[in-house]
């Protein structure tokens, strides 16, 4: 009797291994790049040079983006004397190259510690179940002006993913960015099958934290953060494992073993 049970157990265990090998494969996940408005800040084309030698820039929120300014730091008539945002085609004295295209975005804030400002955009994407959404951005620490410490230091950044008006994931200044460098930063959100945010529109924000952190040689904060090459990807991964099948096989394996006692 025991010999027969051993054979039965061997057959069941072998079947279970084959079953698991077939049904627990994860379908290959392919990231889909979602469409964003003006992700490289190439619109509007910059033609004015308010500071000779700095490159072309303006004092307007880049096309396709909205201003996020909870503390009203950026006036309607923004200028070099105030906080401002805008597009920038930097001269080589600031950046020899930029990550994408020719232009980048700037958020210049004074005084340090007065509050954060950013750019926000509704993606038009509705949050789906079992999907990973990833926002990737090239973030820059604006280089100091030669002979000056105006931009020395870094005021910090934050990237946010939103469901409607709710922040669901953020990269809060996690990447170290040296003076005059662009670094890749990203933040992800993984939705579940019964996620509370299903059906809501996905939004993104790029923020200058304007921290009064004394990170510069003059104990300033660097004032400005630059952004470029904004990407939003969605990746869906579906597992084909049958939970009921696993429970069924588990029961078959353990029931004969139990009968041996």
Coordinates of C-alpha atoms in Angstrom, one line a residue:
X1 CA 0.0 0.0 0.0
X2 CA 2.8 2.4 0.9
X3 CA 4.6 1.5 -2.4
X4 CA 1.5 2.5 -4.4
X5 CA 1.1 5.8 -2.5
X6 CA 4.8 6.6 -3.2
X7 CA 4.1 6.2 -6.9
X8 CA 1.0 8.3 -6.7
X9 CA 2.8 11.0 -4.8
X10 CA 5.7 10.9 -7.4
X11 CA 3.2 11.3 -10.2
X12 CA 1.4 14.2 -8.5
X13 CA 4.6 16.0 -7.6
X14 CA 5.9 15.7 -11.1
X15 CA 2.7 17.0 -12.5
X16 CA 2.7 19.9 -10.1
X17 CA 6.3 20.8 -11.2
X18 CA 5.3 20.7 -14.8
X19 CA 2.1 22.7 -14.1
X20 CA 4.0 25.4 -12.2
X21 CA 6.6 25.6 -14.9
X22 CA 3.8 26.2 -17.5
X23 CA 1.5 28.5 -15.6
X24 CA 3.7 30.8 -13.5
X25 CA 5.4 32.3 -16.4
X26 CA 5.1 36.1 -16.4
X27 CA 4.1 37.6 -19.7
X28 CA 6.8 39.8 -21.1
X29 CA 6.2 43.4 -20.1
X30 CA 6.7 46.1 -22.6
X31 CA 6.9 49.8 -21.6
X32 CA 4.7 52.1 -23.6
X33 CA 5.8 55.7 -23.8
X34 CA 2.8 58.0 -23.2
X35 CA 2.4 61.2 -25.1
X36 CA 3.1 64.5 -23.2
X37 CA 2.8 68.1 -24.4
X38 CA 6.1 69.8 -25.0
X39 CA 8.2 67.2 -23.1
X40 CA 11.5 68.7 -24.2
X41 CA 10.5 72.4 -23.9
X42 CA 11.3 73.1 -27.5
X43 CA 8.2 75.3 -27.8
X44 CA 8.2 78.3 -27.8
X45 CA 11.4 78.9 -29.7
X46 CA 13.5 81.3 -27.7
X47 CA 14.8 84.4 -29.5
X48 CA 15.5 87.0 -26.8
X49 CA 18.7 87.3 -24.7
X50 CA 17.9 89.3 -21.5
X51 CA 21.4 88.6 -20.2
X52 CA 24.1 88.9 -22.9
X53 CA 26.1 85.7 -23.2
X54 CA 23.6 83.5 -21.2
X55 CA 21.6 82.3 -24.2
X56 CA 18.0 82.9 -25.2
X57 CA 15.2 82.7 -22.6
X58 CA 11.9 84.2 -21.6
X59 CA 9.7 84.7 -18.5
X60 CA 6.7 82.6 -19.5
X61 CA 5.5 79.2 -18.4
X62 CA 6.4 76.8 -21.2
X63 CA 3.7 75.9 -23.7
X64 CA 1.7 72.8 -22.7
X65 CA 2.5 73.2 -19.0
X66 CA 0.7 75.0 -16.2
X67 CA 2.3 76.9 -13.3
X68 CA 2.2 75.3 -9.9
X69 CA 2.8 78.2 -7.5
X70 CA 1.0 77.6 -4.1
X71 CA 2.7 80.6 -2.5
X72 CA 2.3 83.1 -5.4
X73 CA 6.0 83.6 -5.8
X74 CA 6.0 84.3 -9.6
X75 CA 4.3 87.6 -10.5
X76 CA 2.4 88.0 -13.8
X77 CA 5.0 90.6 -14.9
X78 CA 8.0 88.4 -14.0
X79 CA 11.5 89.7 -14.7
X80 CA 15.1 89.3 -13.7
X81 CA 14.3 91.1 -10.5
X82 CA 11.6 88.6 -9.4
X83 CA 11.1 84.8 -9.3
X84 CA 10.3 83.5 -12.8
X85 CA 9.9 80.5 -15.0
X86 CA 10.6 80.0 -18.6
X87 CA 12.2 78.2 -21.5
X88 CA 15.9 78.6 -22.1
X89 CA 18.3 77.9 -24.9
X90 CA 21.5 78.1 -22.8
X91 CA 24.8 79.3 -24.1
X92 CA 27.8 76.9 -24.0
X93 CA 29.1 78.9 -21.1
X94 CA 26.3 77.3 -19.0
X95 CA 25.7 73.9 -20.7
X96 CA 27.7 72.7 -23.7
X97 CA 24.9 70.3 -24.5
X98 CA 21.4 69.5 -23.1
X99 CA 19.8 66.1 -22.9
X100 CA 17.2 66.6 -25.6
X101 CA 16.9 69.1 -28.4
X102 CA 18.2 72.7 -27.8
X103 CA 16.0 74.1 -25.1
X104 CA 15.3 73.4 -21.4
X105 CA 13.0 74.7 -18.7
X106 CA 14.0 77.0 -15.8
X107 CA 12.5 77.8 -12.5
X108 CA 14.3 80.7 -10.8
X109 CA 13.1 81.6 -7.2
X110 CA 13.9 84.3 -4.7
X111 CA 14.2 84.5 -1.8
X112 CA 15.4 81.1 -0.7
X113 CA 13.0 79.3 1.6
X114 CA 10.0 81.3 0.4
X115 CA 8.2 78.3 -1.0
X116 CA 8.2 75.9 -3.9
X117 CA 7.2 76.4 -7.6
X118 CA 6.8 73.9 -10.4
X119 CA 5.4 72.9 -13.7
X120 CA 2.4 70.6 -13.9
X121 CA 0.6 68.8 -16.7
X122 CA -2.4 66.5 -16.9
X123 CA -1.3 63.5 -19.1
X124 CA -4.8 62.6 -20.4
X125 CA -3.9 59.0 -19.2
X126 CA -6.5 57.2 -17.1
X127 CA -5.0 55.0 -14.4
X128 CA -5.4 51.3 -15.2
X129 CA -5.1 48.3 -13.0
X130 CA -1.8 46.3 -12.7
X131 CA 0.2 49.0 -14.4
X132 CA 3.5 50.6 -13.5
X133 CA 3.7 54.3 -14.4
X134 CA 7.2 55.9 -14.5
X135 CA 8.0 59.5 -14.8
X136 CA 11.6 60.2 -15.9
X137 CA 13.2 63.6 -16.1
X138 CA 16.6 65.1 -16.7
X139 CA 17.2 67.5 -13.8
X140 CA 20.0 70.1 -13.7
X141 CA 21.9 72.0 -11.1
X142 CA 22.4 75.3 -12.9
X143 CA 26.1 76.1 -13.0
X144 CA 27.5 79.1 -11.2
X145 CA 28.2 82.2 -13.3
X146 CA 32.0 82.5 -13.8
X147 CA 33.3 85.1 -11.4
X148 CA 30.0 85.0 -9.4
X149 CA 28.3 82.8 -6.9
X150 CA 24.8 83.6 -8.0
X151 CA 23.9 80.0 -9.0
X152 CA 26.3 78.2 -6.7
X153 CA 24.5 75.5 -4.7
X154 CA 21.3 73.6 -5.4
X155 CA 17.8 74.4 -4.0
X156 CA 16.5 70.9 -4.5
X157 CA 13.9 69.3 -6.7
X158 CA 10.8 67.0 -6.5
X159 CA 9.1 64.9 -9.1
X160 CA 5.5 63.9 -8.5
X161 CA 2.9 61.6 -10.0
X162 CA -0.7 62.6 -9.3
X163 CA -4.1 61.0 -9.5
X164 CA -6.3 64.0 -10.0
X165 CA -5.0 66.4 -7.4
X166 CA -3.6 63.8 -5.1
X167 CA 0.1 63.1 -5.0
X168 CA 0.5 59.3 -5.2
X169 CA 4.3 59.0 -5.6
X170 CA 7.3 61.4 -5.4
X171 CA 11.0 61.6 -5.8
X172 CA 11.9 64.2 -3.2
X173 CA 15.4 65.3 -4.0
X174 CA 16.8 61.8 -4.0
X175 CA 19.4 62.2 -6.7
X176 CA 22.7 64.0 -6.0
X177 CA 23.3 66.5 -8.8
X178 CA 26.6 68.3 -8.9
X179 CA 27.2 71.8 -10.1
X180 CA 26.6 72.3 -13.8
X181 CA 25.3 68.7 -14.3
X182 CA 22.1 67.1 -15.6
X183 CA 21.1 63.8 -13.9
X184 CA 18.3 61.4 -14.6
X185 CA 15.7 61.2 -11.9
X186 CA 12.5 59.1 -11.9
X187 CA 9.5 58.1 -9.8
X188 CA 7.1 55.2 -10.3
X189 CA 3.7 54.1 -9.1
X190 CA 2.4 50.6 -9.3
X191 CA -1.4 50.3 -9.5
X192 CA -3.1 47.2 -8.0
X193 CA -6.1 45.3 -9.5
X194 CA -8.4 47.1 -7.1
X195 CA -6.5 50.4 -6.8
X196 CA -8.3 53.3 -5.1
X197 CA -7.1 55.6 -8.0
X198 CA -8.4 53.5 -10.9
X199 CA -10.2 55.7 -13.4
X200 CA -8.6 58.9 -12.3
X201 CA -6.4 61.0 -14.6
X202 CA -2.6 60.7 -14.2
X203 CA -0.8 64.0 -13.7
X204 CA 2.9 65.0 -13.3
X205 CA 4.8 67.8 -11.6
X206 CA 8.4 69.1 -11.8
X207 CA 9.3 71.3 -8.8
X208 CA 12.0 73.6 -7.6
X209 CA 11.9 73.1 -3.8
X210 CA 13.7 76.5 -3.2
X211 CA 15.3 75.1 0.0
X212 CA 17.2 77.6 2.1
X213 CA 19.9 75.0 2.6
X214 CA 23.2 76.9 2.4
X215 CA 24.5 74.5 -0.2
X216 CA 26.5 77.2 -2.1
X217 CA 29.9 78.6 -1.2
X218 CA 28.2 81.9 -0.2
X219 CA 25.7 79.9 1.9
X220 CA 23.1 80.5 -0.7
X221 CA 20.8 77.8 -2.2
X222 CA 21.6 78.0 -5.9
X223 CA 18.2 79.7 -6.8
X224 CA 17.5 77.8 -10.0
X225 CA 16.6 74.3 -11.2
X226 CA 16.4 73.2 -14.8
X227 CA 14.4 70.4 -16.4
X228 CA 14.5 68.6 -19.8
X229 CA 13.6 65.4 -21.6
X230 CA 10.4 64.5 -19.7
X231 CA 9.1 61.0 -20.3
X232 CA 6.1 59.1 -19.0
X233 CA 6.0 55.3 -19.5
X234 CA 3.4 52.6 -18.7
X235 CA 4.2 49.0 -18.2
X236 CA 1.6 46.3 -17.7
X237 CA 2.7 42.9 -16.3
X238 CA 0.1 40.1 -16.2
X239 CA 0.8 36.9 -14.3
X240 CA -0.9 33.8 -15.7
X241 CA -0.7 31.7 -12.5
X242 CA -4.0 30.0 -11.6
X243 CA -4.4 30.3 -7.8
X244 CA -7.2 27.7 -7.8
X245 CA -5.0 25.3 -9.8
X246 CA -2.2 25.7 -7.3
X247 CA -4.5 25.0 -4.4
X248 CA -5.9 22.0 -6.1
X249 CA -2.5 20.5 -6.7
X250 CA -1.3 21.3 -3.2
X251 CA -4.4 19.5 -1.8
X252 CA -3.6 16.4 -4.0
X253 CA 0.0 16.3 -2.8
X254 CA -0.7 16.6 0.8
X255 CA -3.8 14.4 1.1
X256 CA -2.0 11.1 0.1
X257 CA 0.9 12.0 2.3
X258 CA -1.5 12.5 5.2
X259 CA -3.0 9.1 4.5
X260 CA 0.3 7.4 5.0
X261 CA 0.3 8.2 8.7

